[in-house]
Short mmCIF file of C-alpha atoms in Angstrom, two decimals:
data_model
loop_
_atom_site.label_atom_id
_atom_site.label_comp_id
_atom_site.label_asym_id
_atom_site.label_seq_id
_atom_site.Cartn_x
_atom_site.Cartn_y
_atom_site.Cartn_z
CA MET R 178 19.48 16.55 6.67
CA LYS R 179 17.86 17.95 3.52
CA LEU R 180 15.94 15.67 1.13
CA LEU R 181 14.21 15.92 -2.20
CA ALA R 182 11.36 13.39 -2.11
CA ILE R 183 9.43 12.23 -5.18
CA SER R 184 5.92 10.78 -4.89
CA TYR R 185 3.26 11.38 -7.49
CA TYR R 186 0.60 10.70 -4.84
CA ALA R 187 0.48 13.09 -1.88
CA PRO R 188 -2.08 14.55 0.56
CA PRO R 189 -4.94 15.29 0.40
CA GLN R 190 -5.40 12.50 -2.18
CA LEU R 191 -6.95 9.48 -0.52
CA THR R 192 -4.68 6.73 -1.82
CA PRO R 193 -2.59 4.17 0.10
CA GLN R 194 0.60 5.61 -1.38
CA ALA R 195 -0.23 9.19 -0.38
CA ILE R 196 -1.06 8.05 3.15
CA GLN R 197 2.12 6.06 3.68
CA VAL R 198 4.47 8.59 2.07
CA ALA R 199 2.93 11.43 4.06
CA ARG R 200 3.27 9.44 7.26
CA LEU R 201 6.95 8.73 6.66
CA LEU R 202 7.84 12.30 5.67
CA TYR R 203 5.78 13.92 8.44
CA HIS R 204 7.63 12.01 11.16
CA LEU R 205 11.05 12.17 9.50
CA ASP R 206 13.64 14.40 11.15
CA ALA R 207 14.66 16.19 7.96
CA GLN R 208 13.97 19.21 5.77
CA VAL R 209 11.98 17.74 2.89
CA THR R 210 10.85 19.14 -0.44
CA LEU R 211 8.22 16.88 -2.00
CA VAL R 212 7.78 16.72 -5.76
CA HIS R 213 4.25 15.47 -6.33
CA GLY R 214 1.47 15.35 -8.89
CA ARG R 215 -2.26 15.62 -8.82
CA ASP R 216 -4.55 12.81 -9.98
CA PRO R 217 -8.01 13.99 -11.03
CA ASP R 218 -9.34 10.46 -10.48
CA CYS R 219 -8.47 10.52 -6.76
CA GLY R 220 -10.74 12.19 -4.26
CA ASP R 221 -9.53 14.38 -1.40
CA GLY R 222 -10.19 12.57 1.85
CA TYR R 223 -6.81 12.40 3.54
CA HIS R 224 -6.50 15.22 6.08
CA GLN R 225 -4.70 13.56 9.00
CA TYR R 226 -1.91 16.15 9.11
CA PRO R 227 -3.36 19.66 8.60
CA ASP R 228 0.15 21.11 8.90
CA PHE R 229 1.77 18.61 6.51
CA PHE R 230 2.77 21.21 3.92
CA LYS R 231 4.13 23.44 6.66
CA ARG R 232 6.55 20.70 7.70
CA VAL R 233 7.18 19.47 4.16
CA ALA R 234 7.79 21.94 1.33
CA ALA R 235 5.47 21.28 -1.61
CA LEU R 236 6.64 21.24 -5.22
CA PRO R 237 3.44 20.36 -7.12
CA VAL R 238 3.69 19.51 -10.80
CA LEU R 239 0.32 19.11 -12.45
CA GLY R 240 1.66 17.75 -15.72
CA PRO R 241 0.05 17.80 -19.15
CA GLY R 242 -2.58 15.13 -18.42
CA ALA R 243 -3.44 12.05 -20.44
CA ARG R 244 -3.22 12.14 -24.23
CA VAL R 245 -6.49 10.24 -24.58
CA THR R 246 -9.34 9.61 -22.18
CA GLY R 247 -12.55 7.65 -21.86
CA MET R 248 -13.32 5.01 -24.49
CA ALA R 249 -10.33 6.00 -26.60
CA ARG R 250 -8.02 5.28 -23.68
CA SER R 251 -9.65 1.89 -23.04
CA ALA R 252 -9.23 1.01 -26.73
CA ALA R 253 -5.59 2.12 -26.68
CA ARG R 254 -4.89 -0.09 -23.67
CA ARG R 255 -6.25 -3.10 -25.55
CA MET R 256 -4.70 -2.42 -28.94
CA LEU R 257 -1.43 -0.52 -28.49
CA PRO R 258 1.64 -2.33 -27.17
CA PHE R 259 3.43 -0.59 -24.28
CA PHE R 260 0.59 1.93 -23.80
CA GLU R 261 0.62 2.93 -20.09
CA THR R 262 2.47 -0.28 -19.16
CA CYS R 263 6.17 0.64 -19.41
CA PRO R 264 6.17 1.44 -16.64
CA ASP R 265 2.83 3.28 -16.28
CA ARG R 266 0.74 6.23 -17.48
CA PHE R 267 2.84 8.93 -15.81
CA GLY R 268 5.62 9.39 -18.39
CA ARG R 269 4.45 12.84 -19.45
CA TRP R 270 4.22 13.89 -15.80
CA ARG R 271 7.76 12.81 -14.96
CA ARG R 272 9.14 14.69 -17.97
CA ALA R 273 7.24 17.80 -16.88
CA ALA R 274 8.54 17.41 -13.31
CA LEU R 275 12.24 17.18 -14.20
CA PRO R 276 13.00 20.93 -14.78
CA PRO R 277 11.33 22.19 -11.57
CA ALA R 278 12.93 19.37 -9.59
CA LEU R 279 16.39 20.33 -10.87
CA ALA R 280 15.68 23.98 -10.07
CA ALA R 281 14.67 23.03 -6.52
CA ILE R 282 17.90 21.08 -6.12
CA ALA R 283 19.96 24.04 -7.30
CA ALA R 284 18.20 26.29 -4.79
CA ALA R 285 18.04 24.01 -1.73
CA ARG R 286 21.12 21.77 -2.29
CA PRO R 287 19.65 18.63 -0.65
CA ASP R 288 21.81 15.85 0.74
CA ALA R 289 19.92 13.06 -1.03
CA ILE R 290 16.93 12.03 -3.13
CA ILE R 291 14.27 9.55 -2.07
CA SER R 292 11.71 8.27 -4.56
CA PHE R 293 8.55 6.29 -3.81
CA GLY R 294 7.00 3.88 -6.31
CA MET R 295 4.10 3.30 -7.11
CA PRO R 296 4.02 4.69 -9.72
CA MET R 297 7.40 3.52 -10.93
CA SER R 298 7.75 6.69 -13.00
CA ASP R 299 8.77 8.27 -9.68
CA HIS R 300 11.94 6.15 -9.81
CA LEU R 301 12.62 7.04 -13.45
CA LEU R 302 12.36 10.73 -12.54
CA ALA R 303 14.82 10.15 -9.69
CA LEU R 304 17.16 8.31 -12.07
CA ALA R 305 17.17 11.28 -14.45
CA ILE R 306 17.96 13.59 -11.52
CA LYS R 307 20.70 11.27 -10.25
CA ARG R 308 22.39 11.25 -13.65
CA ARG R 309 22.38 15.06 -13.80
CA THR R 310 23.36 15.83 -10.20
CA GLY R 311 25.12 12.77 -8.78
CA LEU R 312 23.14 13.10 -5.54
CA PRO R 313 22.78 10.02 -3.32
CA TRP R 314 19.49 8.26 -4.06
CA LEU R 315 17.28 5.89 -2.07
CA ALA R 316 14.47 4.13 -4.01
CA HIS R 317 11.46 2.87 -2.02
CA PHE R 318 9.29 0.14 -3.62
CA SER R 319 5.80 -0.21 -2.17
CA ASP R 320 5.18 -3.11 -4.58
CA PRO R 321 7.32 -5.24 -6.90
CA TRP R 322 7.90 -3.80 -10.36
CA ALA R 323 8.69 -6.29 -13.13
CA ASP R 324 7.89 -9.21 -10.82
CA ASN R 325 4.44 -8.02 -9.75
CA PRO R 326 2.17 -11.06 -10.27
CA PHE R 327 -0.94 -8.88 -10.66
CA HIS R 328 0.34 -6.74 -13.54
CA GLU R 329 -1.07 -8.13 -16.76
CA THR R 330 1.56 -7.34 -19.39
CA SER R 331 2.76 -9.03 -22.55
CA TRP R 332 6.11 -10.78 -22.77
CA ALA R 333 7.60 -7.78 -24.58
CA GLU R 334 6.21 -5.32 -22.02
CA HIS R 335 7.57 -7.46 -19.20
CA GLN R 336 11.04 -7.38 -20.77
CA VAL R 337 10.93 -3.58 -21.08
CA ASN R 338 9.92 -3.25 -17.44
CA ARG R 339 12.75 -5.56 -16.40
CA ARG R 340 15.22 -3.33 -18.26
CA LEU R 341 13.77 -0.20 -16.68
CA GLU R 342 13.89 -1.78 -13.23
CA ARG R 343 17.51 -2.80 -13.78
CA ARG R 344 18.46 0.77 -14.70
CA VAL R 345 16.97 1.97 -11.43
CA VAL R 346 18.76 -0.74 -9.45
CA ALA R 347 22.04 0.11 -11.18
CA GLY R 348 21.62 3.82 -10.52
CA ALA R 349 20.28 3.99 -6.97
CA ASP R 350 22.43 3.86 -3.84
CA GLY R 351 19.90 1.97 -1.76
CA PHE R 352 16.52 0.25 -2.03
CA LEU R 353 13.66 -0.32 0.37
CA PHE R 354 10.82 -2.86 0.31
CA THR R 355 7.87 -3.27 2.62
CA SER R 356 8.45 -6.98 3.33
CA GLU R 357 11.32 -9.45 3.32
CA ARG R 358 9.52 -11.54 0.71
CA THR R 359 9.27 -8.56 -1.65
CA ARG R 360 12.96 -7.82 -1.20
CA ALA R 361 13.87 -11.43 -1.97
CA LEU R 362 11.59 -11.54 -5.01
CA VAL R 363 12.89 -8.33 -6.60
CA MET R 364 16.56 -8.42 -5.60
CA GLY R 365 17.11 -12.17 -5.99
CA LYS R 366 17.90 -11.72 -9.68
CA TYR R 367 20.65 -9.16 -9.07
CA SER R 368 24.28 -9.37 -7.97
CA GLY R 369 25.43 -9.56 -4.37
CA PRO R 370 26.50 -5.88 -3.96
CA TRP R 371 23.14 -4.67 -5.23
CA ARG R 372 21.29 -7.09 -2.94
CA ALA R 373 23.36 -5.83 -0.01
CA ALA R 374 22.04 -2.30 -0.63
CA ALA R 375 18.41 -3.40 -0.13
CA GLY R 376 16.53 -3.11 3.17
CA VAL R 377 13.04 -3.66 4.54
CA LEU R 378 10.93 -0.77 5.82
CA PRO R 379 7.36 -1.70 6.81
CA HIS R 380 4.32 0.54 6.65
CA ALA R 381 3.42 2.55 9.76
CA TRP R 382 0.17 3.30 11.56
CA ASP R 383 -0.84 6.58 13.16
CA MET R 384 -4.06 7.09 15.15
CA ARG R 385 -3.53 10.85 15.46
CA GLY R 386 -6.72 12.85 15.07
CA VAL R 387 -9.11 9.90 15.42
CA ALA R 388 -12.36 10.67 17.24
CA ASP R 389 -13.25 9.15 20.61
CA PRO R 390 -14.64 5.58 20.51
CA ALA R 391 -18.31 5.13 19.74
CA PRO R 392 -20.53 3.41 22.36
CA VAL R 393 -20.53 -0.37 22.08
CA GLY R 394 -23.76 -1.58 20.46
CA GLN R 395 -25.56 -4.90 20.71
CA THR R 396 -24.46 -5.95 17.23
CA LYS R 397 -20.82 -6.83 16.77
CA VAL R 398 -19.56 -5.42 13.47
CA ILE R 399 -16.72 -7.00 11.49
CA ARG R 400 -15.35 -4.64 8.85
CA HIS R 401 -13.15 -4.70 5.80
CA ILE R 402 -11.83 -1.19 5.14
CA GLY R 403 -10.29 -0.45 1.76
CA ALA R 404 -10.81 -0.82 -1.97
CA LEU R 405 -11.90 -4.10 -3.57
CA TYR R 406 -11.14 -4.45 -7.27
CA GLY R 407 -9.54 -6.77 -9.81
CA ALA R 408 -8.32 -10.00 -8.28
CA ARG R 409 -8.92 -8.66 -4.75
CA SER R 410 -12.53 -9.80 -4.68
CA PRO R 411 -15.04 -10.09 -1.81
CA GLU R 412 -16.57 -13.18 -3.44
CA PRO R 413 -14.75 -15.60 -1.06
CA LEU R 414 -16.41 -13.75 1.84
CA PHE R 415 -19.81 -13.91 0.14
CA LYS R 416 -19.38 -17.65 -0.49
CA ALA R 417 -18.29 -18.32 3.09
CA LEU R 418 -21.18 -16.40 4.61
CA ALA R 419 -23.64 -18.18 2.30
CA LEU R 420 -22.26 -21.53 3.46
CA ILE R 421 -22.62 -20.58 7.13
CA VAL R 422 -26.19 -19.33 6.63
CA ALA R 423 -27.14 -22.50 4.78
CA ARG R 424 -25.71 -24.85 7.40
CA GLN R 425 -26.13 -22.93 10.68
CA PRO R 426 -28.63 -20.12 10.08
CA ARG R 427 -28.54 -18.82 13.70
CA ALA R 428 -24.75 -18.96 14.13
CA LEU R 429 -24.30 -15.33 13.07
CA ASP R 430 -27.05 -13.81 15.18
CA GLY R 431 -25.79 -10.52 16.64
CA ILE R 432 -23.01 -10.33 14.02
CA ALA R 433 -22.87 -7.96 11.04
CA PHE R 434 -20.25 -7.57 8.31
CA GLU R 435 -19.51 -4.28 6.60
CA LEU R 436 -17.38 -3.46 3.55
CA VAL R 437 -16.11 0.12 3.73
CA GLY R 438 -14.57 1.68 0.64
CA PRO R 439 -14.84 1.67 -3.13
CA MET R 440 -15.83 -1.58 -4.79
CA ALA R 441 -15.90 -2.68 -8.43
CA PRO R 442 -19.54 -2.67 -9.61
CA ALA R 443 -19.29 -6.27 -10.82
CA PHE R 444 -18.85 -7.44 -7.22
CA LEU R 445 -22.13 -5.83 -6.22
CA ALA R 446 -23.93 -7.98 -8.81
CA SER R 447 -22.88 -11.20 -7.05
CA THR R 448 -25.74 -13.69 -6.68
CA ARG R 449 -24.24 -14.90 -3.40
CA LEU R 450 -24.28 -11.36 -2.01
CA ALA R 451 -27.95 -11.06 -3.02
CA SER R 452 -28.75 -14.35 -1.30
CA LEU R 453 -27.52 -13.24 2.14
CA PRO R 454 -30.09 -12.33 4.81
CA PRO R 455 -30.83 -8.59 5.07
CA GLY R 456 -28.47 -6.84 7.46
CA LEU R 457 -25.83 -9.58 7.56
CA LEU R 458 -23.53 -7.75 5.13
CA THR R 459 -23.72 -4.11 4.12
CA VAL R 460 -21.64 -2.14 1.66
CA ARG R 461 -20.59 1.39 2.55
CA GLY R 462 -18.86 3.70 0.11
CA GLN R 463 -15.56 5.45 0.62
CA VAL R 464 -15.19 7.59 3.72
CA GLY R 465 -12.53 10.06 4.80
CA TYR R 466 -9.35 8.58 6.19
CA LEU R 467 -9.86 9.63 9.80
CA ASP R 468 -13.41 8.29 9.63
CA ALA R 469 -12.00 5.01 8.33
CA LEU R 470 -9.57 4.79 11.25
CA ALA R 471 -12.42 5.48 13.68
CA LEU R 472 -14.48 2.71 12.10
CA ALA R 473 -11.51 0.36 12.36
CA ARG R 474 -11.00 1.17 16.04
CA ASP R 475 -14.74 0.69 16.75
CA SER R 476 -14.98 -2.71 15.01
CA ALA R 477 -15.35 -6.00 16.83
CA ALA R 478 -12.83 -7.41 14.36
CA LEU R 479 -11.26 -6.40 11.06
CA LEU R 480 -10.93 -8.30 7.80
CA VAL R 481 -8.11 -8.45 5.29
CA ILE R 482 -9.17 -9.72 1.86
CA ASP R 483 -6.37 -10.54 -0.56
CA ALA R 484 -6.27 -11.96 -4.07
CA PRO R 485 -5.67 -15.70 -4.51
CA SER R 486 -2.11 -16.64 -5.38
CA ASP R 487 -0.40 -19.82 -6.56
CA ALA R 488 2.78 -18.81 -4.71
CA ASP R 489 3.25 -17.33 -1.26
CA SER R 490 2.11 -13.71 -1.25
CA VAL R 491 4.86 -11.10 -0.90
CA PHE R 492 2.54 -8.15 -0.19
CA LEU R 493 2.14 -6.28 3.10
CA PRO R 494 -1.12 -4.28 2.83
CA SER R 495 -0.97 -0.88 4.49
CA LYS R 496 -4.52 -1.45 5.79
CA LEU R 497 -3.25 -4.39 7.86
CA VAL R 498 -0.79 -2.11 9.64
CA ASP R 499 -3.60 0.40 10.24
CA TYR R 500 -5.66 -2.45 11.74
CA ILE R 501 -2.82 -3.24 14.12
CA GLY R 502 -2.60 0.43 15.10
CA ALA R 503 -6.34 0.31 15.87
CA ARG R 504 -5.56 -2.57 18.29
CA ARG R 505 -8.41 -4.79 17.07
CA PRO R 506 -8.56 -8.52 16.24
CA VAL R 507 -7.64 -9.19 12.62
CA TRP R 508 -8.91 -12.02 10.43
CA ALA R 509 -7.41 -12.63 7.01
CA ILE R 510 -8.81 -14.15 3.85
CA THR R 511 -5.39 -14.43 2.30
CA PRO R 512 -3.03 -16.99 0.75
CA PRO R 513 0.05 -18.08 2.69
CA GLY R 514 2.74 -15.43 2.80
CA THR R 515 3.57 -12.08 4.35
CA THR R 516 0.04 -11.08 5.40
CA ALA R 517 -0.81 -14.49 6.85
CA GLU R 518 2.38 -14.54 8.90
CA LEU R 519 1.81 -11.09 10.39
CA VAL R 520 -1.85 -11.81 11.16
CA ALA R 521 -0.83 -15.06 12.85
CA GLU R 522 1.76 -13.19 14.91
CA TRP R 523 -0.85 -10.59 15.91
CA SER R 524 -3.47 -13.22 16.74
CA GLY R 525 -1.24 -15.83 18.37
CA GLY R 526 -1.74 -18.47 15.68
CA VAL R 527 -2.81 -19.32 12.15
CA HIS R 528 -6.42 -19.91 13.20
CA THR R 529 -7.42 -16.41 12.03
CA CYS R 530 -6.30 -16.98 8.42
CA ALA R 531 -7.87 -18.85 5.52
CA ASP R 532 -7.03 -19.08 1.83
CA PRO R 533 -9.44 -17.22 -0.49
CA ALA R 534 -9.32 -20.21 -2.84
CA GLU R 535 -11.01 -22.37 -0.17
CA PRO R 536 -14.46 -20.97 0.73
CA ALA R 537 -15.16 -23.80 3.15
CA ALA R 538 -11.99 -22.99 5.08
CA VAL R 539 -12.97 -19.31 5.13
CA ALA R 540 -16.39 -20.29 6.50
CA ARG R 541 -14.82 -22.41 9.26
CA MET R 542 -12.46 -19.60 10.23
CA LEU R 543 -15.23 -16.99 10.36
CA LEU R 544 -17.55 -19.25 12.31
CA ALA R 545 -14.93 -20.11 14.91
CA GLU R 546 -13.71 -16.52 15.34
CA CYS R 547 -17.22 -15.06 15.57
CA ALA R 548 -17.91 -17.50 18.41
CA ARG R 549 -14.99 -16.16 20.47
CA LEU R 550 -15.03 -12.44 19.72
CA PRO R 551 -13.32 -10.49 22.52
CA GLY R 552 -14.65 -7.37 24.17
CA PRO R 553 -13.73 -3.76 23.31
CA ALA R 554 -10.41 -3.76 25.21
CA PRO R 555 -7.25 -3.16 23.12
CA HIS R 556 -6.15 -6.32 21.36
CA GLY R 557 -2.81 -7.76 20.33
CA PRO R 558 0.76 -7.83 21.66
CA ASP R 559 2.16 -4.36 22.26
CA HIS R 560 5.61 -5.23 20.94
CA VAL R 561 4.11 -6.07 17.55
CA ALA R 562 2.11 -2.83 17.43
CA GLN R 563 5.16 -0.77 18.40
CA ARG R 564 7.19 -2.27 15.56
CA PHE R 565 4.99 -0.26 13.18
CA ALA R 566 4.75 2.93 15.26
CA PRO R 567 5.34 5.96 13.00
CA TYR R 568 8.27 7.44 14.87
CA ARG R 569 10.12 4.09 14.82
CA VAL R 570 9.54 3.53 11.12
CA ALA R 571 10.61 7.12 10.35
CA GLN R 572 13.79 6.64 12.40
CA SER R 573 14.55 3.52 10.39
CA LEU R 574 14.00 5.46 7.15
CA ALA R 575 16.48 8.11 8.29
CA GLY R 576 19.03 5.37 8.92
CA PHE R 577 18.54 3.96 5.42
CA VAL R 578 19.00 7.44 3.93
CA HIS R 579 22.30 7.87 5.78
CA ASP R 580 23.40 4.42 4.55
CA ALA R 581 22.62 5.42 0.96
CA ILE R 582 24.63 8.63 1.37
CA ALA R 583 27.60 6.68 2.73
CA ARG R 584 27.32 4.10 -0.05
CA SER R 585 27.27 6.87 -2.66
CA ARG R 586 30.50 8.33 -1.31
CA VAL R 587 32.46 5.09 -1.50
CA GLY R 588 30.72 3.69 -4.59
CA ARG R 589 28.78 0.46 -4.63
#
């Protein structure tokens, strides 16, 4: 099987999208040409597959870059309707990528297209290619598009994104989402035949290339690994730890918390963070991906921190699947929904989850789980871990591609 894949983010960029797309394509039994971009704002720290671009043919398109930058860009975001919101800031890149993508199709004659959003411009590029070539097309959504509760857009911008999303749904031959809740949220507003073309493909883990475990120290370290920004704030953790210290100051002796990854500067100015005893919580900057996996595997337990939500959360964080691959206990500061259900399945109950809107509940969960931390032996049910094994997820992706090809032949 030959595929043309479209993902703006690709190795060695250290982004969740680049990691997950690379993992899927690396393990996929297919000849793949990957159309990708290059984001100057993303560092290079993802080197898990040194031979990735030997197994996957690269078609890099650098694009013309942003029209405005710095303060002018910030002002444009505030003042200009539709600026970088319909669907995103990659419109100039997708227009630049169309001619080389069509040339690659003419040369390689692939069997199908697969596009990965975010960004959603990847899907609009695939739609333009579909209209010109008629090739079967599978669209993979890492997040919701028009229904994403964390995208702050005006009513008019939301309506434009709904129309763009509908064009993609009308044009593609199959759709993939990372959780059942995301599929229901996005596809619930469409007709039965379109809903029938949608499937669920979870993220995958891969511990390939991770260094040997570090010696077990006297201090048990609980880590959150990943970016914290916007509504995904560590403040519920800070509040919970402050409550524990105030009420039971010796309860966390021998325990340390560590936040690994980029963090919005405003979070570092938290008065509750400043009030914590020295050494209880440390902040470490971004590390390379393999280093992050090693830190996850060497942790006493791992934290998921999600944004508060009035409704059940539909999101499946890729870091949670990495945590499961590391075979460590997982605790979640998350609202009810997809993450909470998977963490409960991994842990054997809901006792390892607490809502970020309830600091007292977070404190109770942390206190109870710190008191019963297991040893360094692998944790969690094997059948759950194997559900996210890379070869199994890649096999499922291949099946969805074949379904899209068959659907294209008979018409939806």
